[in-house]
mmCIF file of C-alpha atoms in Angstrom:
data_model
loop_
_atom_site.group_PDB
_atom_site.id
_atom_site.type_symbol
_atom_site.label_atom_id
_atom_site.label_comp_id
_atom_site.label_asym_id
_atom_site.label_seq_id
_atom_site.Cartn_x
_atom_site.Cartn_y
_atom_site.Cartn_z
ATOM 1 C CA UNK A 1 14.702 5.147 -2.913
ATOM 2 C CA UNK A 2 17.891 5.062 -0.885
ATOM 3 C CA UNK A 3 21.208 4.236 -2.575
ATOM 4 C CA UNK A 4 22.044 0.550 -2.385
ATOM 5 C CA UNK A 5 24.536 -0.226 0.399
ATOM 6 C CA UNK A 6 25.670 -3.741 -0.534
ATOM 7 C CA UNK A 7 26.290 -6.145 2.322
ATOM 8 C CA UNK A 8 24.927 -3.905 5.041
ATOM 9 C CA UNK A 9 21.995 -4.649 7.301
ATOM 10 C CA UNK A 10 19.072 -2.404 6.372
ATOM 11 C CA UNK A 11 16.083 -1.831 8.649
ATOM 12 C CA UNK A 12 12.576 -0.946 7.442
ATOM 13 C CA UNK A 13 9.531 -0.088 9.560
ATOM 14 C CA UNK A 14 6.031 -0.281 8.093
ATOM 15 C CA UNK A 15 3.131 1.589 9.689
ATOM 16 C CA UNK A 16 -0.023 0.270 8.031
ATOM 17 C CA UNK A 17 -3.777 0.532 8.518
ATOM 18 C CA UNK A 18 -3.966 -2.346 10.997
ATOM 19 C CA UNK A 19 -0.390 -3.168 11.983
ATOM 20 C CA UNK A 20 3.184 -2.049 12.449
ATOM 21 C CA UNK A 21 6.092 -4.218 11.351
ATOM 22 C CA UNK A 22 9.880 -4.037 11.405
ATOM 23 C CA UNK A 23 12.183 -5.762 8.915
ATOM 24 C CA UNK A 24 15.898 -6.483 8.868
ATOM 25 C CA UNK A 25 17.361 -7.333 5.471
ATOM 26 C CA UNK A 26 20.718 -7.707 3.762
ATOM 27 C CA UNK A 27 21.287 -6.259 0.286
ATOM 28 C CA UNK A 28 23.820 -8.367 -1.624
ATOM 29 C CA UNK A 29 24.002 -6.974 -5.147
ATOM 30 C CA UNK A 30 20.583 -7.683 -6.664
ATOM 31 C CA UNK A 31 19.803 -10.318 -4.036
ATOM 32 C CA UNK A 32 17.699 -9.347 -1.025
ATOM 33 C CA UNK A 33 17.699 -11.556 2.074
ATOM 34 C CA UNK A 34 15.250 -10.859 4.887
ATOM 35 C CA UNK A 35 16.770 -12.006 8.185
ATOM 36 C CA UNK A 36 14.054 -11.020 10.651
ATOM 37 C CA UNK A 37 10.518 -9.609 10.823
ATOM 38 C CA UNK A 38 8.587 -8.416 13.860
ATOM 39 C CA UNK A 39 4.911 -7.513 13.511
ATOM 40 C CA UNK A 40 2.237 -6.181 15.861
ATOM 41 C CA UNK A 41 -1.399 -6.110 14.781
ATOM 42 C CA UNK A 42 -3.721 -3.335 15.972
ATOM 43 C CA UNK A 43 -0.939 -1.592 17.921
ATOM 44 C CA UNK A 44 -1.835 0.769 20.734
ATOM 45 C CA UNK A 45 -1.790 4.455 19.842
ATOM 46 C CA UNK A 46 -2.611 3.962 16.157
ATOM 47 C CA UNK A 47 -5.844 4.025 14.165
ATOM 48 C CA UNK A 48 -5.899 3.427 10.401
ATOM 49 C CA UNK A 49 -2.127 3.902 10.289
ATOM 50 C CA UNK A 50 -2.326 7.324 11.958
ATOM 51 C CA UNK A 51 -1.418 8.385 15.484
ATOM 52 C CA UNK A 52 -4.411 8.490 17.817
ATOM 53 C CA UNK A 53 -2.438 8.646 21.068
ATOM 54 C CA UNK A 54 1.121 9.960 20.840
ATOM 55 C CA UNK A 55 2.489 8.399 24.027
ATOM 56 C CA UNK A 56 1.071 4.948 23.268
ATOM 57 C CA UNK A 57 2.122 5.116 19.616
ATOM 58 C CA UNK A 58 5.695 5.937 20.643
ATOM 59 C CA UNK A 59 5.654 3.033 23.097
ATOM 60 C CA UNK A 60 4.421 0.636 20.399
ATOM 61 C CA UNK A 61 7.139 1.747 18.004
ATOM 62 C CA UNK A 62 9.695 1.575 20.816
ATOM 63 C CA UNK A 63 8.856 -2.078 21.515
ATOM 64 C CA UNK A 64 9.176 -2.901 17.840
ATOM 65 C CA UNK A 65 12.461 -1.009 17.450
ATOM 66 C CA UNK A 66 13.862 -2.549 20.613
ATOM 67 C CA UNK A 67 13.208 -6.054 19.306
ATOM 68 C CA UNK A 68 15.178 -5.234 16.122
ATOM 69 C CA UNK A 69 18.072 -3.321 17.698
ATOM 70 C CA UNK A 70 21.225 -5.462 18.052
ATOM 71 C CA UNK A 71 22.334 -3.488 21.136
ATOM 72 C CA UNK A 72 19.043 -3.490 22.954
ATOM 73 C CA UNK A 73 16.043 -1.085 23.024
ATOM 74 C CA UNK A 74 18.028 1.678 24.768
ATOM 75 C CA UNK A 75 20.316 2.102 21.729
ATOM 76 C CA UNK A 76 17.608 3.213 19.305
ATOM 77 C CA UNK A 77 17.337 2.245 15.653
ATOM 78 C CA UNK A 78 17.947 3.755 12.211
ATOM 79 C CA UNK A 79 15.396 2.753 9.565
ATOM 80 C CA UNK A 80 13.490 3.687 6.435
ATOM 81 C CA UNK A 81 9.739 3.982 7.013
ATOM 82 C CA UNK A 82 6.801 2.996 4.807
ATOM 83 C CA UNK A 83 3.471 4.668 5.592
ATOM 84 C CA UNK A 84 0.057 3.271 4.712
ATOM 85 C CA UNK A 85 -3.034 5.269 5.681
ATOM 86 C CA UNK A 86 -6.123 6.971 4.198
ATOM 87 C CA UNK A 87 -4.339 10.357 4.041
ATOM 88 C CA UNK A 88 -1.998 9.360 1.178
ATOM 89 C CA UNK A 89 -2.547 11.307 -2.047
ATOM 90 C CA UNK A 90 -0.918 11.622 -5.476
ATOM 91 C CA UNK A 91 -0.468 14.760 -7.623
ATOM 92 C CA UNK A 92 1.249 15.438 -10.948
ATOM 93 C CA UNK A 93 2.866 18.737 -12.024
ATOM 94 C CA UNK A 94 5.047 19.760 -14.980
ATOM 95 C CA UNK A 95 7.384 22.626 -15.916
ATOM 96 C CA UNK A 96 10.142 23.247 -18.462
ATOM 97 C CA UNK A 97 13.269 25.330 -19.014
ATOM 98 C CA UNK A 98 14.497 26.926 -22.258
ATOM 99 C CA UNK A 99 18.220 27.205 -22.939
ATOM 100 C CA UNK A 100 19.453 30.134 -25.058
ATOM 101 C CA UNK A 101 21.794 29.533 -27.979
ATOM 102 C CA UNK A 102 22.762 26.177 -29.450
ATOM 103 C CA UNK A 103 21.352 22.882 -28.319
ATOM 104 C CA UNK A 104 23.188 21.368 -25.379
ATOM 105 C CA UNK A 105 23.471 17.794 -24.118
ATOM 106 C CA UNK A 106 21.371 17.012 -21.059
ATOM 107 C CA UNK A 107 23.512 16.352 -17.984
ATOM 108 C CA UNK A 108 22.547 15.397 -14.401
ATOM 109 C CA UNK A 109 22.913 19.097 -13.524
ATOM 110 C CA UNK A 110 20.117 20.114 -15.918
ATOM 111 C CA UNK A 111 17.919 17.306 -14.630
ATOM 112 C CA UNK A 112 18.416 18.370 -11.014
ATOM 113 C CA UNK A 113 17.682 21.972 -12.004
ATOM 114 C CA UNK A 114 14.352 21.217 -13.717
ATOM 115 C CA UNK A 115 13.286 18.888 -10.890
ATOM 116 C CA UNK A 116 14.002 21.633 -8.311
ATOM 117 C CA UNK A 117 12.097 24.165 -10.384
ATOM 118 C CA UNK A 118 9.051 21.899 -10.744
ATOM 119 C CA UNK A 119 9.008 21.194 -7.020
ATOM 120 C CA UNK A 120 9.134 24.917 -6.286
ATOM 121 C CA UNK A 121 6.286 25.933 -8.647
ATOM 122 C CA UNK A 122 3.931 22.985 -7.991
ATOM 123 C CA UNK A 123 0.712 24.325 -6.474
ATOM 124 C CA UNK A 124 0.079 21.563 -3.969
ATOM 125 C CA UNK A 125 -2.576 22.113 -1.302
ATOM 126 C CA UNK A 126 -0.939 23.805 1.677
ATOM 127 C CA UNK A 127 -2.203 21.007 3.915
ATOM 128 C CA UNK A 128 -0.020 18.424 2.151
ATOM 129 C CA UNK A 129 3.491 17.227 3.039
ATOM 130 C CA UNK A 130 5.597 15.739 0.226
ATOM 131 C CA UNK A 131 6.869 12.261 1.059
ATOM 132 C CA UNK A 132 8.426 11.652 -2.363
ATOM 133 C CA UNK A 133 8.575 13.540 -5.669
ATOM 134 C CA UNK A 134 9.675 11.309 -8.553
ATOM 135 C CA UNK A 135 10.082 12.043 -12.296
ATOM 136 C CA UNK A 136 7.370 10.443 -14.356
ATOM 137 C CA UNK A 137 8.658 11.523 -17.772
ATOM 138 C CA UNK A 138 10.686 14.246 -19.497
ATOM 139 C CA UNK A 139 10.127 16.671 -22.374
ATOM 140 C CA UNK A 140 13.089 17.121 -24.754
ATOM 141 C CA UNK A 141 12.460 19.927 -27.295
ATOM 142 C CA UNK A 142 9.032 18.849 -28.620
ATOM 143 C CA UNK A 143 9.442 15.133 -27.821
ATOM 144 C CA UNK A 144 7.221 14.054 -24.914
ATOM 145 C CA UNK A 145 7.299 11.029 -22.620
ATOM 146 C CA UNK A 146 11.074 10.602 -22.674
ATOM 147 C CA UNK A 147 12.108 8.151 -19.971
ATOM 148 C CA UNK A 148 15.804 9.112 -19.768
ATOM 149 C CA UNK A 149 17.004 12.382 -21.372
ATOM 150 C CA UNK A 150 20.675 12.074 -20.364
ATOM 151 C CA UNK A 151 22.964 12.864 -23.295
ATOM 152 C CA UNK A 152 20.198 14.037 -25.644
ATOM 153 C CA UNK A 153 20.665 17.423 -27.372
ATOM 154 C CA UNK A 154 18.018 19.976 -26.444
ATOM 155 C CA UNK A 155 17.087 23.626 -26.158
ATOM 156 C CA UNK A 156 14.082 22.888 -23.966
ATOM 157 C CA UNK A 157 13.934 20.433 -21.106
ATOM 158 C CA UNK A 158 10.808 19.686 -19.101
ATOM 159 C CA UNK A 159 9.750 17.162 -16.501
ATOM 160 C CA UNK A 160 6.516 15.802 -15.078
ATOM 161 C CA UNK A 161 6.869 15.021 -11.392
ATOM 162 C CA UNK A 162 4.605 12.714 -9.443
ATOM 163 C CA UNK A 163 4.176 14.001 -5.890
ATOM 164 C CA UNK A 164 3.255 11.479 -3.199
ATOM 165 C CA UNK A 165 1.911 13.324 -0.160
ATOM 166 C CA UNK A 166 -0.080 13.043 3.038
ATOM 167 C CA UNK A 167 -1.740 15.463 5.415
ATOM 168 C CA UNK A 168 0.940 17.558 7.150
ATOM 169 C CA UNK A 169 -0.472 17.385 10.692
ATOM 170 C CA UNK A 170 -0.970 13.622 10.512
ATOM 171 C CA UNK A 171 2.585 13.284 9.198
ATOM 172 C CA UNK A 172 3.910 15.505 11.975
ATOM 173 C CA UNK A 173 2.235 13.302 14.595
ATOM 174 C CA UNK A 174 3.924 10.255 13.071
ATOM 175 C CA UNK A 175 7.346 11.926 13.174
ATOM 176 C CA UNK A 176 6.794 12.775 16.853
ATOM 177 C CA UNK A 177 5.947 9.138 17.567
ATOM 178 C CA UNK A 178 9.190 7.986 15.928
ATOM 179 C CA UNK A 179 11.140 10.626 17.828
ATOM 180 C CA UNK A 180 9.574 9.411 21.078
ATOM 181 C CA UNK A 181 10.591 5.855 20.195
ATOM 182 C CA UNK A 182 14.159 7.048 19.475
ATOM 183 C CA UNK A 183 13.994 5.797 15.887
ATOM 184 C CA UNK A 184 16.207 7.718 13.450
ATOM 185 C CA UNK A 185 14.158 7.811 10.239
ATOM 186 C CA UNK A 186 16.264 7.912 7.069
ATOM 187 C CA UNK A 187 13.287 8.600 4.770
ATOM 188 C CA UNK A 188 9.520 8.201 4.556
ATOM 189 C CA UNK A 189 7.964 6.360 1.639
ATOM 190 C CA UNK A 190 4.278 5.869 0.706
ATOM 191 C CA UNK A 191 2.816 2.393 0.756
ATOM 192 C CA UNK A 192 1.381 2.913 -2.726
ATOM 193 C CA UNK A 193 4.885 2.966 -4.218
ATOM 194 C CA UNK A 194 6.468 0.406 -1.905
ATOM 195 C CA UNK A 195 3.839 -2.246 -2.568
ATOM 196 C CA UNK A 196 4.150 -1.646 -6.314
ATOM 197 C CA UNK A 197 7.895 -2.204 -6.079
ATOM 198 C CA UNK A 198 7.258 -5.478 -4.269
ATOM 199 C CA UNK A 199 4.705 -7.144 -6.542
ATOM 200 C CA UNK A 200 4.717 -5.721 -10.087
ATOM 201 C CA UNK A 201 6.539 -7.158 -13.090
ATOM 202 C CA UNK A 202 7.931 -4.869 -15.812
ATOM 203 C CA UNK A 203 5.237 -5.903 -18.372
ATOM 204 C CA UNK A 204 2.520 -5.105 -15.822
ATOM 205 C CA UNK A 205 3.965 -1.643 -15.249
ATOM 206 C CA UNK A 206 3.990 -0.996 -18.984
ATOM 207 C CA UNK A 207 0.763 -2.566 -20.207
ATOM 208 C CA UNK A 208 -1.625 -1.284 -17.548
ATOM 209 C CA UNK A 209 -2.375 -2.623 -14.075
ATOM 210 C CA UNK A 210 -4.694 -1.852 -11.192
ATOM 211 C CA UNK A 211 -3.455 -2.974 -7.788
ATOM 212 C CA UNK A 212 -6.381 -3.518 -5.409
ATOM 213 C CA UNK A 213 -5.041 -3.441 -1.864
ATOM 214 C CA UNK A 214 -7.594 -4.930 0.535
ATOM 215 C CA UNK A 215 -7.323 -3.988 4.199
ATOM 216 C CA UNK A 216 -9.847 -3.893 7.029
ATOM 217 C CA UNK A 217 -9.671 -0.103 7.293
ATOM 218 C CA UNK A 218 -9.474 0.858 3.604
ATOM 219 C CA UNK A 219 -9.175 -0.336 0.019
ATOM 220 C CA UNK A 220 -6.403 1.313 -2.019
ATOM 221 C CA UNK A 221 -6.454 1.472 -5.826
ATOM 222 C CA UNK A 222 -3.119 2.035 -7.622
ATOM 223 C CA UNK A 223 -3.081 2.470 -11.413
ATOM 224 C CA UNK A 224 0.066 1.867 -13.495
ATOM 225 C CA UNK A 225 0.654 2.384 -17.237
ATOM 226 C CA UNK A 226 3.682 2.989 -19.463
ATOM 227 C CA UNK A 227 6.071 2.303 -16.608
ATOM 228 C CA UNK A 228 4.591 4.982 -14.328
ATOM 229 C CA UNK A 229 2.125 5.194 -11.494
ATOM 230 C CA UNK A 230 -0.747 7.262 -12.920
ATOM 231 C CA UNK A 231 -2.861 7.813 -9.843
ATOM 232 C CA UNK A 232 -4.012 6.422 -6.508
ATOM 233 C CA UNK A 233 -7.362 6.399 -4.768
ATOM 234 C CA UNK A 234 -8.503 5.390 -1.276
ATOM 235 C CA UNK A 235 -11.903 3.747 -0.840
ATOM 236 C CA UNK A 236 -13.424 4.093 2.588
ATOM 237 C CA UNK A 237 -14.475 2.173 4.702
ATOM 238 C CA UNK A 238 -12.671 -0.781 3.119
ATOM 239 C CA UNK A 239 -13.727 -4.202 4.350
ATOM 240 C CA UNK A 240 -15.731 -2.582 7.136
ATOM 241 C CA UNK A 241 -18.465 -2.325 4.509
ATOM 242 C CA UNK A 242 -18.484 -6.131 4.440
ATOM 243 C CA UNK A 243 -18.433 -6.345 8.228
ATOM 244 C CA UNK A 244 -21.339 -3.887 8.479
ATOM 245 C CA UNK A 245 -23.469 -6.145 6.262
ATOM 246 C CA UNK A 246 -22.556 -9.156 8.411
ATOM 247 C CA UNK A 247 -23.294 -7.286 11.653
ATOM 248 C CA UNK A 248 -26.731 -6.224 10.444
ATOM 249 C CA UNK A 249 -27.662 -9.701 9.221
ATOM 250 C CA UNK A 250 -26.505 -11.441 12.411
ATOM 251 C CA UNK A 251 -27.601 -8.626 14.755
ATOM 252 C CA UNK A 252 -24.148 -8.321 16.326
ATOM 253 C CA UNK A 253 -21.586 -5.566 16.858
ATOM 254 C CA UNK A 254 -19.132 -4.542 14.133
ATOM 255 C CA UNK A 255 -16.132 -5.801 16.123
ATOM 256 C CA UNK A 256 -17.797 -9.200 16.531
ATOM 257 C CA UNK A 257 -18.460 -9.376 12.789
ATOM 258 C CA UNK A 258 -14.740 -8.771 12.187
ATOM 259 C CA UNK A 259 -13.821 -11.666 14.482
ATOM 260 C CA UNK A 260 -16.358 -13.931 12.742
ATOM 261 C CA UNK A 261 -14.874 -13.112 9.354
ATOM 262 C CA UNK A 262 -11.319 -13.706 10.554
ATOM 263 C CA UNK A 263 -12.180 -17.111 12.045
ATOM 264 C CA UNK A 264 -14.932 -18.473 9.795
ATOM 265 C CA UNK A 265 -14.958 -16.352 6.638
ATOM 266 C CA UNK A 266 -14.237 -18.406 3.511
ATOM 267 C CA UNK A 267 -15.142 -18.021 -0.152
ATOM 268 C CA UNK A 268 -14.742 -21.703 -0.945
ATOM 269 C CA UNK A 269 -17.786 -23.819 -1.827
ATOM 270 C CA UNK A 270 -18.090 -26.082 1.208
ATOM 271 C CA UNK A 271 -20.649 -28.119 3.153
ATOM 272 C CA UNK A 272 -20.448 -27.677 6.926
ATOM 273 C CA UNK A 273 -23.324 -30.050 7.691
ATOM 274 C CA UNK A 274 -24.712 -29.419 11.199
ATOM 275 C CA UNK A 275 -21.679 -27.583 12.639
ATOM 276 C CA UNK A 276 -22.574 -24.685 14.956
ATOM 277 C CA UNK A 277 -20.514 -21.537 15.539
ATOM 278 C CA UNK A 278 -20.859 -18.819 18.229
ATOM 279 C CA UNK A 279 -21.942 -15.403 17.002
ATOM 280 C CA UNK A 280 -20.566 -13.627 20.072
ATOM 281 C CA UNK A 281 -18.135 -14.899 22.681
ATOM 282 C CA UNK A 282 -17.910 -12.860 25.892
ATOM 283 C CA UNK A 283 -17.191 -15.519 28.455
ATOM 284 C CA UNK A 284 -20.864 -16.454 28.919
ATOM 285 C CA UNK A 285 -21.770 -20.087 29.489
ATOM 286 C CA UNK A 286 -24.243 -20.298 26.582
ATOM 287 C CA UNK A 287 -23.307 -17.939 23.706
ATOM 288 C CA UNK A 288 -25.784 -17.451 20.872
ATOM 289 C CA UNK A 289 -24.953 -19.887 18.060
ATOM 290 C CA UNK A 290 -25.855 -20.348 14.408
ATOM 291 C CA UNK A 291 -25.417 -23.173 11.932
ATOM 292 C CA UNK A 292 -22.142 -22.592 10.136
ATOM 293 C CA UNK A 293 -23.698 -23.515 6.787
ATOM 294 C CA UNK A 294 -26.249 -20.685 7.149
ATOM 295 C CA UNK A 295 -23.503 -18.260 8.149
ATOM 296 C CA UNK A 296 -21.372 -19.398 5.200
ATOM 297 C CA UNK A 297 -24.161 -18.883 2.663
ATOM 298 C CA UNK A 298 -24.912 -15.411 4.058
ATOM 299 C CA UNK A 299 -21.208 -14.556 4.042
ATOM 300 C CA UNK A 300 -20.939 -15.446 0.334
ATOM 301 C CA UNK A 301 -23.849 -13.103 -0.431
ATOM 302 C CA UNK A 302 -22.277 -10.257 1.556
ATOM 303 C CA UNK A 303 -18.877 -10.861 -0.044
ATOM 304 C CA UNK A 304 -20.377 -10.748 -3.538
ATOM 305 C CA UNK A 305 -21.942 -7.332 -2.864
ATOM 306 C CA UNK A 306 -18.726 -6.026 -1.317
ATOM 307 C CA UNK A 307 -16.527 -7.252 -4.186
ATOM 308 C CA UNK A 308 -18.949 -5.849 -6.741
ATOM 309 C CA UNK A 309 -18.558 -2.464 -5.046
ATOM 310 C CA UNK A 310 -14.771 -2.292 -5.219
ATOM 311 C CA UNK A 311 -14.614 -3.875 -8.698
ATOM 312 C CA UNK A 312 -16.961 -1.161 -9.993
ATOM 313 C CA UNK A 313 -14.784 1.507 -8.342
ATOM 314 C CA UNK A 314 -11.619 -0.014 -9.840
ATOM 315 C CA UNK A 315 -13.178 -0.164 -13.332
ATOM 316 C CA UNK A 316 -14.333 3.464 -13.134
ATOM 317 C CA UNK A 317 -10.889 4.546 -11.923
ATOM 318 C CA UNK A 318 -9.128 2.712 -14.768
ATOM 319 C CA UNK A 319 -11.447 4.271 -17.361
ATOM 320 C CA UNK A 320 -10.822 7.750 -15.943
ATOM 321 C CA UNK A 321 -7.072 7.179 -16.361
ATOM 322 C CA UNK A 322 -7.567 5.674 -19.864
ATOM 323 C CA UNK A 323 -6.243 2.272 -18.921
ATOM 324 C CA UNK A 324 -8.164 -0.388 -20.820
ATOM 325 C CA UNK A 325 -8.387 -4.060 -19.806
ATOM 326 C CA UNK A 326 -5.806 -3.702 -17.032
ATOM 327 C CA UNK A 327 -4.161 -6.543 -15.181
ATOM 328 C CA UNK A 328 -5.675 -6.930 -11.715
ATOM 329 C CA UNK A 329 -3.440 -7.663 -8.753
ATOM 330 C CA UNK A 330 -4.823 -8.219 -5.249
ATOM 331 C CA UNK A 331 -2.745 -7.398 -2.190
ATOM 332 C CA UNK A 332 -3.380 -6.666 1.483
ATOM 333 C CA UNK A 333 -4.394 -8.826 4.407
ATOM 334 C CA UNK A 334 -7.796 -9.717 2.890
ATOM 335 C CA UNK A 335 -6.276 -11.029 -0.344
ATOM 336 C CA UNK A 336 -5.353 -14.248 1.486
ATOM 337 C CA UNK A 337 -9.010 -15.156 2.066
ATOM 338 C CA UNK A 338 -9.689 -18.787 1.145
ATOM 339 C CA UNK A 339 -11.092 -19.210 -2.366
ATOM 340 C CA UNK A 340 -10.832 -15.519 -3.325
ATOM 341 C CA UNK A 341 -9.582 -15.911 -6.916
ATOM 342 C CA UNK A 342 -11.966 -18.759 -7.723
ATOM 343 C CA UNK A 343 -14.900 -16.766 -6.290
ATOM 344 C CA UNK A 344 -13.956 -13.754 -8.455
ATOM 345 C CA UNK A 345 -13.881 -15.905 -11.582
ATOM 346 C CA UNK A 346 -17.178 -17.609 -10.803
ATOM 347 C CA UNK A 347 -19.198 -14.539 -9.763
ATOM 348 C CA UNK A 348 -17.623 -11.774 -11.860
ATOM 349 C CA UNK A 349 -15.726 -13.571 -14.656
ATOM 350 C CA UNK A 350 -12.662 -11.622 -13.549
ATOM 351 C CA UNK A 351 -9.112 -12.935 -13.563
ATOM 352 C CA UNK A 352 -6.488 -11.652 -11.178
ATOM 353 C CA UNK A 353 -3.390 -12.790 -9.385
ATOM 354 C CA UNK A 354 -2.237 -12.381 -5.820
ATOM 355 C CA UNK A 355 0.562 -9.889 -5.327
ATOM 356 C CA UNK A 356 3.486 -11.679 -3.701
ATOM 357 C CA UNK A 357 6.945 -10.083 -3.332
ATOM 358 C CA UNK A 358 9.470 -10.931 -6.053
ATOM 359 C CA UNK A 359 13.258 -11.340 -6.018
ATOM 360 C CA UNK A 360 13.365 -11.553 -2.225
ATOM 361 C CA UNK A 361 14.768 -14.395 -0.144
ATOM 362 C CA UNK A 362 12.720 -14.896 3.007
ATOM 363 C CA UNK A 363 10.843 -17.513 4.984
ATOM 364 C CA UNK A 364 7.700 -18.751 3.167
ATOM 365 C CA UNK A 365 5.360 -17.386 5.863
ATOM 366 C CA UNK A 366 6.814 -13.905 5.269
ATOM 367 C CA UNK A 367 6.495 -14.004 1.484
ATOM 368 C CA UNK A 368 2.930 -15.322 1.564
ATOM 369 C CA UNK A 369 1.682 -12.743 4.079
ATOM 370 C CA UNK A 370 0.401 -10.007 1.754
ATOM 371 C CA UNK A 371 0.070 -7.589 4.669
ATOM 372 C CA UNK A 372 3.890 -7.485 4.895
ATOM 373 C CA UNK A 373 4.492 -6.752 1.185
ATOM 374 C CA UNK A 374 4.831 -2.924 1.590
ATOM 375 C CA UNK A 375 7.752 -3.326 3.993
ATOM 376 C CA UNK A 376 9.458 -5.821 1.672
ATOM 377 C CA UNK A 377 8.925 -3.486 -1.275
ATOM 378 C CA UNK A 378 11.118 -0.858 0.376
ATOM 379 C CA UNK A 379 14.138 -3.072 -0.227
#
């Protein structure tokens, strides 16, 4: 990430699957204070965190940047950007260098040299653009998995780099949108890393963790072990699979099922007696209604099927990466659903915790909104 500039105001913009958000924070040593957040859900010009209409996307970003610029929208903004979309991918590549003669101590120069070499020889798909390439571990002589080789004596130095990428054309469209909004982007960072920075503890990074990021447009799986991110995977269509089940059962459109879930969806065991709720509201005098208790019982059945689907995917993913009995951490806008953790324990005998940002000073409504965690993680 960027070097720490203590005492300065730092801006971050997050472009996620269903929202854009801008943050202003102050870095004071190890203390992070968030002074302001602006968020826009379902912004015009974006779909699943990607540009669908360049002019409208630039206008949406321009409004957001203008609200955060101390000199007004015409002055532009300088910010780091976090991207969250289905095009994010993760690759790992390794290479090594052999030094002739006697062993030599490893200096920053040798580290930079082997990192440059690995970046140059990595056979990434030509369609991918590298957002970040970070060392996962080093090889010193025959000793593998060295976290920090500085000062060690060696004749052979190697590195494994983790490349975080996204589709080049989709990335290019995003850069054009920021240019149109007159936002000077300092660097681009993937959501998969930023959200990990926000919510993980050191023991969770070491012992094995699967972050399950629940959004309307996608579910992201992020596997950590031994202090490194092992791999990422995007599950599509995310919670739309849940909404599709609801739409079919209630004979309504997908967009109406989403609204029903947002307003009435709960995983708590409750009795709603004879309360009625509208299935569709379009300004008609007599909308079709259903007993809320019936809707609630059906919703619990749909939610159980949906959660079983992504739990099975997360378990398979962890086994593939040889991570056994991982910690489970839930993030994303859907992780705040009422009764989620209790429902998981009751139906699946699974324990998890909600991923809330750590070591950050901010208003409670900011810290408890899981959808904002990727932006906070950039700090």
